[in-house]
PDB file of C-alpha atoms in Angstrom:
ATOM      1  CA  MET D   1    -127.131 -43.264 -52.981  1.00 39.00           C
ATOM      2  CA  ASN D   2    -129.617 -41.262 -50.973  1.00 43.00           C
ATOM      3  CA  GLN D   3    -131.621 -42.669 -48.044  1.00 46.00           C
ATOM      4  CA  THR D   4    -134.715 -43.228 -50.179  1.00 66.00           C
ATOM      5  CA  SER D   5    -132.826 -45.301 -52.745  1.00 65.00           C
ATOM      6  CA  ALA D   6    -131.056 -47.259 -50.026  1.00 66.00           C
ATOM      7  CA  SER D   7    -134.354 -47.965 -48.264  1.00 79.00           C
ATOM      8  CA  ARG D   8    -135.993 -49.106 -51.492  1.00 79.00           C
ATOM      9  CA  MET D   9    -133.066 -51.418 -52.280  1.00 81.00           C
ATOM     10  CA  GLU D  10    -133.138 -52.851 -48.772  1.00 87.00           C
ATOM     11  CA  ALA D  11    -136.896 -53.474 -49.032  1.00 87.00           C
ATOM     12  CA  ALA D  12    -136.495 -55.148 -52.449  1.00 89.00           C
ATOM     13  CA  CYS D  13    -133.734 -57.436 -51.157  1.00 90.00           C
ATOM     14  CA  SER D  14    -135.832 -58.309 -48.125  1.00 91.00           C
ATOM     15  CA  LEU D  15    -138.839 -59.136 -50.306  1.00 93.00           C
ATOM     16  CA  LEU D  16    -136.793 -61.358 -52.606  1.00 94.00           C
ATOM     17  CA  SER D  17    -134.928 -63.100 -49.795  1.00 93.00           C
ATOM     18  CA  LYS D  18    -137.729 -65.663 -49.429  1.00 94.00           C
ATOM     19  CA  SER D  19    -137.826 -68.393 -52.066  1.00 91.00           C
ATOM     20  CA  GLU D  20    -141.637 -68.620 -52.097  1.00 94.00           C
ATOM     21  CA  ARG D  21    -141.925 -64.957 -53.091  1.00 95.00           C
ATOM     22  CA  ARG D  22    -139.290 -65.355 -55.813  1.00 94.00           C
ATOM     23  CA  TYR D  23    -140.977 -68.522 -57.132  1.00 93.00           C
ATOM     24  CA  LEU D  24    -144.322 -66.726 -57.196  1.00 96.00           C
ATOM     25  CA  LEU D  25    -142.846 -63.844 -59.183  1.00 96.00           C
ATOM     26  CA  TYR D  26    -141.038 -66.165 -61.614  1.00 93.00           C
ATOM     27  CA  GLN D  27    -144.358 -67.847 -62.398  1.00 92.00           C
ATOM     28  CA  LEU D  28    -146.226 -64.574 -62.753  1.00 94.00           C
ATOM     29  CA  SER D  29    -143.551 -63.072 -65.006  1.00 91.00           C
ATOM     30  CA  ASP D  30    -144.494 -65.581 -67.730  1.00 84.00           C
ATOM     31  CA  GLY D  31    -147.986 -64.222 -68.310  1.00 88.00           C
ATOM     32  CA  ARG D  32    -148.375 -61.449 -65.715  1.00 92.00           C
ATOM     33  CA  ARG D  33    -151.302 -63.318 -64.130  1.00 94.00           C
ATOM     34  CA  ALA D  34    -152.115 -66.743 -62.755  1.00 95.00           C
ATOM     35  CA  ASN D  35    -154.582 -68.586 -60.592  1.00 95.00           C
ATOM     36  CA  ILE D  36    -153.511 -69.169 -57.014  1.00 95.00           C
ATOM     37  CA  ASP D  37    -154.060 -72.946 -57.274  1.00 93.00           C
ATOM     38  CA  ALA D  38    -151.611 -73.226 -60.161  1.00 92.00           C
ATOM     39  CA  LEU D  39    -149.122 -71.038 -58.309  1.00 94.00           C
ATOM     40  CA  ILE D  40    -149.403 -73.176 -55.179  1.00 94.00           C
ATOM     41  CA  ASP D  41    -148.776 -76.370 -57.142  1.00 90.00           C
ATOM     42  CA  GLN D  42    -145.649 -75.016 -58.831  1.00 90.00           C
ATOM     43  CA  ILE D  43    -144.236 -73.304 -55.740  1.00 92.00           C
ATOM     44  CA  ALA D  44    -144.831 -76.430 -53.643  1.00 90.00           C
ATOM     45  CA  ALA D  45    -143.081 -78.568 -56.252  1.00 87.00           C
ATOM     46  CA  TRP D  46    -140.028 -76.274 -56.278  1.00 85.00           C
ATOM     47  CA  GLU D  47    -139.980 -76.114 -52.467  1.00 82.00           C
ATOM     48  CA  LEU D  48    -140.283 -79.890 -52.179  1.00 76.00           C
ATOM     49  CA  GLU D  49    -137.569 -80.401 -54.773  1.00 70.00           C
ATOM     50  CA  GLY D  50    -135.247 -78.153 -52.799  1.00 53.00           C
ATOM     51  CA  ASP D  51    -135.972 -79.984 -49.545  1.00 47.00           C
ATOM     52  CA  ARG D  52    -135.587 -83.456 -51.008  1.00 44.00           C
ATOM     53  CA  GLN D  53    -133.105 -82.796 -53.797  1.00 41.00           C
ATOM     54  CA  GLY D  54    -135.583 -83.754 -56.521  1.00 42.00           C
ATOM     55  CA  ASP D  55    -136.758 -86.972 -54.830  1.00 38.00           C
ATOM     56  CA  HIS D  56    -140.500 -86.535 -55.235  1.00 42.00           C
ATOM     57  CA  ASP D  57    -143.237 -87.816 -57.487  1.00 53.00           C
ATOM     58  CA  ALA D  58    -146.011 -85.390 -56.678  1.00 66.00           C
ATOM     59  CA  VAL D  59    -146.831 -82.665 -54.221  1.00 75.00           C
ATOM     60  CA  ASP D  60    -148.806 -84.019 -51.291  1.00 84.00           C
ATOM     61  CA  GLU D  61    -151.782 -82.222 -49.763  1.00 89.00           C
ATOM     62  CA  GLU D  62    -149.902 -81.278 -46.592  1.00 90.00           C
ATOM     63  CA  THR D  63    -147.195 -79.478 -48.596  1.00 89.00           C
ATOM     64  CA  ARG D  64    -149.822 -77.714 -50.716  1.00 91.00           C
ATOM     65  CA  GLN D  65    -151.606 -76.587 -47.543  1.00 93.00           C
ATOM     66  CA  GLN D  66    -148.381 -75.237 -46.014  1.00 94.00           C
ATOM     67  CA  VAL D  67    -147.621 -73.249 -49.172  1.00 94.00           C
ATOM     68  CA  TYR D  68    -151.220 -71.998 -49.358  1.00 95.00           C
ATOM     69  CA  ILE D  69    -151.136 -70.752 -45.762  1.00 96.00           C
ATOM     70  CA  SER D  70    -147.781 -69.022 -46.167  1.00 96.00           C
ATOM     71  CA  LEU D  71    -148.900 -67.350 -49.400  1.00 96.00           C
ATOM     72  CA  ILE D  72    -152.226 -66.156 -48.037  1.00 96.00           C
ATOM     73  CA  HIS D  73    -150.986 -64.950 -44.654  1.00 96.00           C
ATOM     74  CA  ASN D  74    -147.520 -63.713 -45.515  1.00 96.00           C
ATOM     75  CA  HIS D  75    -146.216 -63.551 -49.073  1.00 97.00           C
ATOM     76  CA  LEU D  76    -149.202 -62.246 -51.054  1.00 97.00           C
ATOM     77  CA  PRO D  77    -150.024 -59.425 -48.601  1.00 97.00           C
ATOM     78  CA  ARG D  78    -146.369 -58.409 -48.326  1.00 96.00           C
ATOM     79  CA  LEU D  79    -145.926 -58.217 -52.121  1.00 97.00           C
ATOM     80  CA  ALA D  80    -149.238 -56.372 -52.429  1.00 97.00           C
ATOM     81  CA  ASP D  81    -148.148 -53.825 -49.804  1.00 95.00           C
ATOM     82  CA  TYR D  82    -145.285 -52.881 -52.132  1.00 93.00           C
ATOM     83  CA  GLU D  83    -147.618 -52.871 -55.176  1.00 95.00           C
ATOM     84  CA  ILE D  84    -145.652 -55.677 -56.820  1.00 96.00           C
ATOM     85  CA  ILE D  85    -148.740 -57.845 -57.153  1.00 97.00           C
ATOM     86  CA  ASP D  86    -152.479 -57.542 -56.776  1.00 97.00           C
ATOM     87  CA  TYR D  87    -154.662 -60.489 -55.784  1.00 97.00           C
ATOM     88  CA  ASP D  88    -158.259 -61.467 -55.156  1.00 96.00           C
ATOM     89  CA  LEU D  89    -158.777 -64.466 -52.898  1.00 94.00           C
ATOM     90  CA  ARG D  90    -162.402 -64.885 -53.985  1.00 95.00           C
ATOM     91  CA  SER D  91    -161.517 -65.444 -57.629  1.00 96.00           C
ATOM     92  CA  GLY D  92    -158.012 -66.781 -56.989  1.00 95.00           C
ATOM     93  CA  ASP D  93    -156.487 -64.289 -59.432  1.00 97.00           C
ATOM     94  CA  VAL D  94    -152.955 -63.030 -58.813  1.00 97.00           C
ATOM     95  CA  VAL D  95    -151.539 -60.402 -61.187  1.00 97.00           C
ATOM     96  CA  LEU D  96    -148.361 -58.390 -61.417  1.00 97.00           C
ATOM     97  CA  ASP D  97    -148.720 -54.739 -60.508  1.00 96.00           C
ATOM     98  CA  ASP D  98    -146.686 -51.699 -61.580  1.00 94.00           C
ATOM     99  CA  GLY D  99    -144.137 -52.123 -58.758  1.00 93.00           C
ATOM    100  CA  PHE D 100    -142.880 -55.337 -60.362  1.00 94.00           C
ATOM    101  CA  GLU D 101    -140.921 -53.333 -62.898  1.00 93.00           C
ATOM    102  CA  ASP D 102    -138.884 -51.775 -60.069  1.00 91.00           C
ATOM    103  CA  ILE D 103    -137.663 -55.136 -58.742  1.00 93.00           C
ATOM    104  CA  LYS D 104    -137.466 -57.004 -62.038  1.00 93.00           C
ATOM    105  CA  PRO D 105    -133.690 -56.458 -62.574  1.00 93.00           C
ATOM    106  CA  LEU D 106    -132.918 -57.679 -59.048  1.00 93.00           C
ATOM    107  CA  LEU D 107    -135.245 -60.670 -59.445  1.00 94.00           C
ATOM    108  CA  GLU D 108    -133.423 -61.562 -62.661  1.00 92.00           C
ATOM    109  CA  GLN D 109    -130.118 -61.606 -60.757  1.00 92.00           C
ATOM    110  CA  PHE D 110    -131.641 -63.927 -58.163  1.00 91.00           C
ATOM    111  CA  ARG D 111    -133.017 -66.195 -60.916  1.00 90.00           C
ATOM    112  CA  GLN D 112    -129.561 -66.717 -62.382  1.00 89.00           C
ATOM    113  CA  THR D 113    -128.286 -68.024 -59.048  1.00 87.00           C
ATOM    114  CA  GLU D 114    -131.174 -70.329 -58.061  1.00 87.00           C
ATOM    115  CA  GLU D 115    -130.366 -73.933 -57.124  1.00 81.00           C
ATOM    116  CA  HIS D 116    -132.955 -75.410 -59.472  1.00 75.00           C
ATOM    117  CA  PRO D 117    -131.612 -75.717 -63.037  1.00 74.00           C
ATOM    118  CA  GLU D 118    -135.186 -75.330 -64.311  1.00 76.00           C
ATOM    119  CA  LEU D 119    -135.332 -71.823 -62.860  1.00 76.00           C
ATOM    120  CA  ARG D 120    -131.936 -70.792 -64.216  1.00 73.00           C
ATOM    121  CA  LYS D 121    -132.939 -71.982 -67.697  1.00 75.00           C
ATOM    122  CA  ARG D 122    -136.135 -69.937 -67.799  1.00 71.00           C
ATOM    123  CA  ALA D 123    -136.298 -67.084 -70.262  1.00 69.00           C
ATOM    124  CA  THR D 124    -134.998 -63.739 -69.120  1.00 72.00           C
ATOM    125  CA  LEU D 125    -137.631 -61.770 -67.214  1.00 69.00           C
TER     126      LEU D 125
END
């Protein structure tokens, strides 16, 4: 493996090491695009379920706000820097970009090992 391949693999693993980024990509892989509000709701629900072992009725506003802030200031820009997604905060649109195909096999491996049964049962990416 040459340095370029090793660097790309290291970057992909680093990107997918955070659950919020993986959850975002799992949701986008269904239709290749989504609205940020819908993404926030689903990601917050999965995060909350992981923190409380499924003991939640609904996502509260504080949790939604925390997920929103982390997506806007960290996860969306980082994925966009690697051309995995493209997003527009004005419209709320988030779409998969060409770079997604490069990390798709690795993301699929992560999906098969997720704690949440719902994620493991999802269709293959």
